Coordinates of C-alpha atoms in Angstrom, one line a residue:
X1056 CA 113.6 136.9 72.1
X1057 CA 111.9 138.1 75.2
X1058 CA 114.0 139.6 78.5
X1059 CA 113.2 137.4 81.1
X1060 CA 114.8 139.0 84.9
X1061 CA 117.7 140.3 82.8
X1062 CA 118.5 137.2 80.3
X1063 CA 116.2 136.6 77.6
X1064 CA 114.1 133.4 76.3
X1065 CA 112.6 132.0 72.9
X1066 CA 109.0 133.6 72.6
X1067 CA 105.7 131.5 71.2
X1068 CA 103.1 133.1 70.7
X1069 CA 99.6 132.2 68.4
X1070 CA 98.4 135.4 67.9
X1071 CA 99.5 138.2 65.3
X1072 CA 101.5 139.9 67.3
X1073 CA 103.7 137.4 67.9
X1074 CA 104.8 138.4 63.9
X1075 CA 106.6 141.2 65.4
X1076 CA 108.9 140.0 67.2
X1077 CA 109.2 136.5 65.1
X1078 CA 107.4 134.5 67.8
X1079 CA 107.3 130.4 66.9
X1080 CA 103.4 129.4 66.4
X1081 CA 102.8 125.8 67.7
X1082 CA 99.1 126.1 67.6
X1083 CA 97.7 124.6 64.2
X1084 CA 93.5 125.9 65.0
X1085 CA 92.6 123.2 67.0
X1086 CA 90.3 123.4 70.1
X1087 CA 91.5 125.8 72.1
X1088 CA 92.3 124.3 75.4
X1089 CA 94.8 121.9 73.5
X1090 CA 96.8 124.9 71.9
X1091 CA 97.1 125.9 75.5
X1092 CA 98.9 122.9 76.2
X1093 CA 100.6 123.0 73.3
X1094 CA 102.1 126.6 73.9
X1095 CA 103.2 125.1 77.1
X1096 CA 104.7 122.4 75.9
X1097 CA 106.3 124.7 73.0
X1098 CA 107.8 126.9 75.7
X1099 CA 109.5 124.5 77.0
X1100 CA 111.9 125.2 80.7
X1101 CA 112.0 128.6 79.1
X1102 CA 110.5 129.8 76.7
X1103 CA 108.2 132.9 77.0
X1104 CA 104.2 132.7 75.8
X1105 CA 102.8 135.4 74.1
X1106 CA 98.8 135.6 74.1
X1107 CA 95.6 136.9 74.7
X1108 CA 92.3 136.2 76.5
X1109 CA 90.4 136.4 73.3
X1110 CA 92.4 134.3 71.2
X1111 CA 92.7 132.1 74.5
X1112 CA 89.4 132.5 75.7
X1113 CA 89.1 132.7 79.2
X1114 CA 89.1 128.7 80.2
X1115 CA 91.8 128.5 78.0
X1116 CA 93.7 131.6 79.5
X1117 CA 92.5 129.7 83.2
X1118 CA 94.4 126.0 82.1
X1119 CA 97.5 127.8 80.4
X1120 CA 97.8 129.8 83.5
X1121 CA 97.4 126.6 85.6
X1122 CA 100.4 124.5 84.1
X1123 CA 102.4 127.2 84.4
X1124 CA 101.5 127.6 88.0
X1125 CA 102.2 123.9 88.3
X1126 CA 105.3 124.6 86.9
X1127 CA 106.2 127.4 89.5
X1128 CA 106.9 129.5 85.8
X1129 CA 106.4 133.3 85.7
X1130 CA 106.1 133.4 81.3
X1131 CA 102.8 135.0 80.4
X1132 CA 102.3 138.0 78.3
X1133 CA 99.2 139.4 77.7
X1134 CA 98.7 141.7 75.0
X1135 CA 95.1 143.9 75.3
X1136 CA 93.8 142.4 78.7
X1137 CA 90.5 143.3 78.4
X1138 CA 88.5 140.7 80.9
X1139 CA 86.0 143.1 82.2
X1140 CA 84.1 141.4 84.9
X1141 CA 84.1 137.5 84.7
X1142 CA 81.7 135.0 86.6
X1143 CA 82.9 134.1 90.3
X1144 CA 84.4 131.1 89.1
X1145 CA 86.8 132.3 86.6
X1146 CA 87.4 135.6 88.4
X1147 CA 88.5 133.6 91.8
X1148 CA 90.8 131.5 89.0
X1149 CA 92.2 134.7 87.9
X1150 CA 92.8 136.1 91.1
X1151 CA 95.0 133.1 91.6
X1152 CA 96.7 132.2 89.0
X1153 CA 97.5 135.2 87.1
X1154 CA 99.5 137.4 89.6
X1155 CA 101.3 134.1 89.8
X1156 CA 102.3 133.6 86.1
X1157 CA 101.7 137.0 84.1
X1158 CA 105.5 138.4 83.1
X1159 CA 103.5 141.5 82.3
X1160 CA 100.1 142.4 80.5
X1161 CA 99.0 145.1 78.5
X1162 CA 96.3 147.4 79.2
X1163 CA 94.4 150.2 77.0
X1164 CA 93.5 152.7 79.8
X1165 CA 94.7 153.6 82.9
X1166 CA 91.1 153.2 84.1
X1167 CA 92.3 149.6 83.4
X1168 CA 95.3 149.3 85.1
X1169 CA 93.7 150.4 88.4
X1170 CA 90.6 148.1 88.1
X1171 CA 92.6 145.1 87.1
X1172 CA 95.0 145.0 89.9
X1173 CA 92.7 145.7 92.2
X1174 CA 90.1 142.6 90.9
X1175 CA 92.7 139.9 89.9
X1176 CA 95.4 140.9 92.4
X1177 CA 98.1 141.5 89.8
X1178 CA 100.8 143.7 90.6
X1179 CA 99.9 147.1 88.8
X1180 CA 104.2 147.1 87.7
X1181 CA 103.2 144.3 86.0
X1182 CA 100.2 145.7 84.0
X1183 CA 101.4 148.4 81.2
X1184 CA 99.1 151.0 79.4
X1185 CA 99.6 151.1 76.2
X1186 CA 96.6 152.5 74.2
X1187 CA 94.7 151.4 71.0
X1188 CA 95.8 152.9 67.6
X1189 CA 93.4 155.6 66.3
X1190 CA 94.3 155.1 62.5
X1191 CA 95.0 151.9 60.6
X1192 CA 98.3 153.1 58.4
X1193 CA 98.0 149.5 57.1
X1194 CA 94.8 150.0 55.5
X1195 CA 94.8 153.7 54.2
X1196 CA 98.3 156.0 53.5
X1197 CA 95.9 159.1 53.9
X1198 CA 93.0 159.9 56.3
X1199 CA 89.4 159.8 53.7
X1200 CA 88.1 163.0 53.9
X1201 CA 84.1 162.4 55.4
X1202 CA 82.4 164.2 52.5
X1203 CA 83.8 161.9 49.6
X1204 CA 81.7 160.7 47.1
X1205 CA 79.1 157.9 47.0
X1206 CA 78.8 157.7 50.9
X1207 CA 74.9 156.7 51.8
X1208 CA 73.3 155.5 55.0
X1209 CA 73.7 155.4 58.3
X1210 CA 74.9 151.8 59.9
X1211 CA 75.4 150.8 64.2
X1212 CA 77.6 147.7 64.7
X1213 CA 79.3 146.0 67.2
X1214 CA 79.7 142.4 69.2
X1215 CA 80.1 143.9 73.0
X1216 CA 78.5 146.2 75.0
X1217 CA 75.9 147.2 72.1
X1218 CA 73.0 149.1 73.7
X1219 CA 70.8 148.1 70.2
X1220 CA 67.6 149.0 71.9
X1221 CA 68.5 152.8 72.4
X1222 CA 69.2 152.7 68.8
X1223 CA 66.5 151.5 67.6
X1224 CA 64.1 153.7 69.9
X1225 CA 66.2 156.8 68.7
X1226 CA 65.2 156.0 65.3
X1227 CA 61.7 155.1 65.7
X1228 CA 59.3 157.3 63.2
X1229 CA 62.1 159.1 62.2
X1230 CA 63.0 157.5 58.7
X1231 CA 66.8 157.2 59.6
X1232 CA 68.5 155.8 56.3
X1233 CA 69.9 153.5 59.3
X1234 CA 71.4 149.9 59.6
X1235 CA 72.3 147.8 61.9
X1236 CA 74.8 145.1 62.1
X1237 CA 74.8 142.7 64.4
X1238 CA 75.8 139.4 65.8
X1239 CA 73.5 136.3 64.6
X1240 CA 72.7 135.6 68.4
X1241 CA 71.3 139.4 68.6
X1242 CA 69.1 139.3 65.6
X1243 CA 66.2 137.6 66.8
X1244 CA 65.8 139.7 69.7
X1245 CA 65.9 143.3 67.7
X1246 CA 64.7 142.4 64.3
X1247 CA 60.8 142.9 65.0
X1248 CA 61.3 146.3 67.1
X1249 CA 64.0 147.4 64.3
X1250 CA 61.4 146.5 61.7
X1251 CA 58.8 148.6 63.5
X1252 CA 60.8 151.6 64.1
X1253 CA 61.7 151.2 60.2
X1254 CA 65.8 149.7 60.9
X1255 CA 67.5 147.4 59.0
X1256 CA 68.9 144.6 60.5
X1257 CA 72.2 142.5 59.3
X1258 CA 74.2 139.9 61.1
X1259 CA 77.0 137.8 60.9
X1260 CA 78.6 140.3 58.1
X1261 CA 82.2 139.2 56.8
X1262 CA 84.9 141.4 57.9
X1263 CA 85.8 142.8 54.0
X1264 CA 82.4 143.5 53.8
X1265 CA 81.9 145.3 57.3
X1266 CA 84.8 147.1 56.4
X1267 CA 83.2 148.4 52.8
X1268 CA 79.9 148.8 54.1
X1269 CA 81.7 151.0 57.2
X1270 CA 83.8 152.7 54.3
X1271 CA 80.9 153.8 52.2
X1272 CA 79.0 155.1 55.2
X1273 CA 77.7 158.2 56.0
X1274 CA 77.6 158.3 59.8
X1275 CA 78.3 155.6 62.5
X1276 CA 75.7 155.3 65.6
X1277 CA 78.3 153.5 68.9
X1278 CA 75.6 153.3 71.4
X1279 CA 76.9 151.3 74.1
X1280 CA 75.9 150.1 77.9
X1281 CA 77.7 151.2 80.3
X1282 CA 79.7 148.3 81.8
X1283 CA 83.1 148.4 83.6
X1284 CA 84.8 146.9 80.2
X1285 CA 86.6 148.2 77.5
X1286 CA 84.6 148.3 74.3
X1287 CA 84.2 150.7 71.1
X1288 CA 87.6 151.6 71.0
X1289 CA 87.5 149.8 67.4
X1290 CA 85.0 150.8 66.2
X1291 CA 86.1 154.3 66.9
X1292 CA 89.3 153.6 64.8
X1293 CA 87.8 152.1 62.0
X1294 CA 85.3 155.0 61.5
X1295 CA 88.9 157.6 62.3
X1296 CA 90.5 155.4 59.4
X1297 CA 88.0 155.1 56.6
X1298 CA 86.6 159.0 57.4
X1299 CA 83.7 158.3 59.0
X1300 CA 81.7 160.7 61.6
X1301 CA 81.0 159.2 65.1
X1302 CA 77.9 159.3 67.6
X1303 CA 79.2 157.9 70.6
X1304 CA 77.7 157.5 74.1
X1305 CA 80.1 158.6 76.6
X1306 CA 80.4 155.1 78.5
X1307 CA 83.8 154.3 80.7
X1308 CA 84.4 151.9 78.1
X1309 CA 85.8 154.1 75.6
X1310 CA 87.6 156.4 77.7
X1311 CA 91.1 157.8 76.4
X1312 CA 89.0 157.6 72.6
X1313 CA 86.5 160.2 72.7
X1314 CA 87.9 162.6 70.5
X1315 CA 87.5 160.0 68.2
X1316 CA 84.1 160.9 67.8
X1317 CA 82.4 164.2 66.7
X1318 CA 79.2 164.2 69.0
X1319 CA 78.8 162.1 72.7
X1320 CA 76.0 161.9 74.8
X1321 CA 75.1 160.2 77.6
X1322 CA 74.2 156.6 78.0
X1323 CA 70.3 155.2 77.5
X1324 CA 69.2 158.4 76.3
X1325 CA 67.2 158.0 72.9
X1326 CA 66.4 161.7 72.7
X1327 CA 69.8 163.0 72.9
X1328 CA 70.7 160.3 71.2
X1329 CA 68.1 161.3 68.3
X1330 CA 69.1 165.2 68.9
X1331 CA 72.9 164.3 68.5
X1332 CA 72.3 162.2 65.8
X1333 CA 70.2 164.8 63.3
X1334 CA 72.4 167.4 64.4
X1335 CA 75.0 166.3 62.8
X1336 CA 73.2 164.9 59.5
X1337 CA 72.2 168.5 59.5
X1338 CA 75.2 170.9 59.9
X1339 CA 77.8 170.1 56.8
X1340 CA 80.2 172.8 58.0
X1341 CA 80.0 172.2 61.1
X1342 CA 80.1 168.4 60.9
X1343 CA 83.5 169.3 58.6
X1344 CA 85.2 171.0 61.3
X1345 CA 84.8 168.6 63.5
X1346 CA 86.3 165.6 61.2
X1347 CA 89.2 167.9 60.6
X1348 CA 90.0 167.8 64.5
X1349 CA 89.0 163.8 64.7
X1350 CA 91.9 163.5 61.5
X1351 CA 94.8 165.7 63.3
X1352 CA 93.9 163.2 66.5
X1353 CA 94.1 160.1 64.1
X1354 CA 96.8 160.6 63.3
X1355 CA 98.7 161.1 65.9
X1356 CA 98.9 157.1 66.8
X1357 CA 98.5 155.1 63.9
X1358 CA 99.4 151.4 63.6
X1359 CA 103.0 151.7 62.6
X1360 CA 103.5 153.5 66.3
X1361 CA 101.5 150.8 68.3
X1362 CA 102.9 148.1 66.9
X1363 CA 106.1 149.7 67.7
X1364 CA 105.5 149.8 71.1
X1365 CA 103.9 146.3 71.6
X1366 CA 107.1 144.7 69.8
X1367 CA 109.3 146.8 72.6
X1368 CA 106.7 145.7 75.3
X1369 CA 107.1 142.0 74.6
X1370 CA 110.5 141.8 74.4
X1371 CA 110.8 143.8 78.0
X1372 CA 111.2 147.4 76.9

């Protein structure tokens, strides 16, 4: 049940969240603008809908919104709203639909909140920060300590925002024991320069696998572009989780996270990039302070508190 202007409604939901607060799931992974008519149906005169653009996508968000325009029904919750900046077409749909529909959203960052209200015109009550976890509790009772044994290599991964070619020219004729992982799309582009500069490339890794290959790691590489959209923040909390040291550039996108990482530097730099990175290959102690700190801050928001806090967030709290 969700509190709807002080009574409260049947929630449906087709994204994992909606487990929290025992959300009905109408959706059965068909094309995704028909499970947006489908939660709207499943709603019903009442009901509340639990989603998010990227389970939605955004024309599915855009038609979802639209019947419940149609329907003069204000029902949406958004979970981790994190559109960054859309074409004209979709942000003018936005603009006009969503401050007309959304019940509330969730937001990671302030930085967020401020941006979103201004761009798609919802009412900044209605958008509510509530930041990432830093430490899966669901995959690991304990924080790894970083200098376990049989960590080897050096990987950079990542869908969004993945500035691959500073990367690679960080690593260029410096034998980095370094891989990247990378979307299939990506590959072509980056696999002859990687090769040169003596990179691995990998795409289109399964997520158990990612996860081992991030586990077993000795140091993850987040070099990202500096774009007015939330990206990394994962990445940052998988490496927290599994014990894992960070080299971050210091991009808006992963503000409210940066302790998460033991070195940043600024964005499209390959020499500071390369400087950061052999730094801290090259200072154990050093390196084992730092990961101490990045643990304490870990742990301070795990799972068990976030999901917490989006279960009270849907239901109104």
């Amino acid at each position: 049940m969700v509190t709807v202007n002080g009574s409260t409604a049947e929630i449906v939901s087709d994204i994992r969240y909606g487990q929290l607060v025992d959300a009905h799931d109408p959706t059965d992974g068909g094309h995704r603008l028909v499970e947006s008519v489908r939660l709207v149906r499943a709603a019903g005169s009442a009901g509340t809908i639990l989603t998010n653009e990227g389970r939605r996508s955004a024309a599915g968000l855009v038609l979802l919104a639209a019947l419940l325009w149609v329907a003069r029904r204000r029902a949406l919750v958004l979970t981790e709203f994190l559109p960054g900046r859309r074409g004209r077409l979709v942000t003018w749909a936005y603009r006009f639909l969503l401050p007309r529909v959304v019940l509330r959203a969730q937001v990671m960052t302030g930085w967020e909140r401020d941006d979103y209200a201004q761009r798609y015109r919802i009412e900044r009550s209605r958008l509510v920060v509530i930041p990432f976890y830093r430490f899966d509790d669901r995959l690991v009772d304990e924080p790894v300590p970083w200098e376990r044994a049989g960590r080897e290599g050096w990987i950079s991964t990542g869908r969004n925002s993945c500035d691959w070619d500073t990367v690679i020219a960080a690593a260029a004729r410096r034998d980095w024991p370094l891989t990247i992982i990378c979307p299939s799309a990506e590959r072509a582009r980056i696999e002859t320069p990687a090769a040169v500069a003596g990179v691995a490339v990998r795409s289109d890794v399964p997520r158990p696998e990612h996860d081992a290959l991030l586990a077993d790691a000795e140091l993850l590489i987040v070099a990202l572009k500096d774009r007015s959209v939330s990206a990394g923040h994962v990445r940052l909390m998988s490496a927290a989780t599994f014990g894992v040291p960070v080299v971050a550039t210091a991009v808006r996108g992963i503000q409210g996270y940066e302790e998460l990482a033991v070195r940043l530097v600024p964005v499209n730099d390959p020499a500071l990039l390369r400087e950061a990175v052999e730094g801290v290959a090259s200072d154990p102690e050093a390196l084992r302070r730092e990961m101490a700190r990045v643990r304490e801050h870990a742990l301070e928001r795990p799972y068990s508190v976030y999901a917490a806090e989006i279960a009270a967030f849907v239901r109104g709290g």
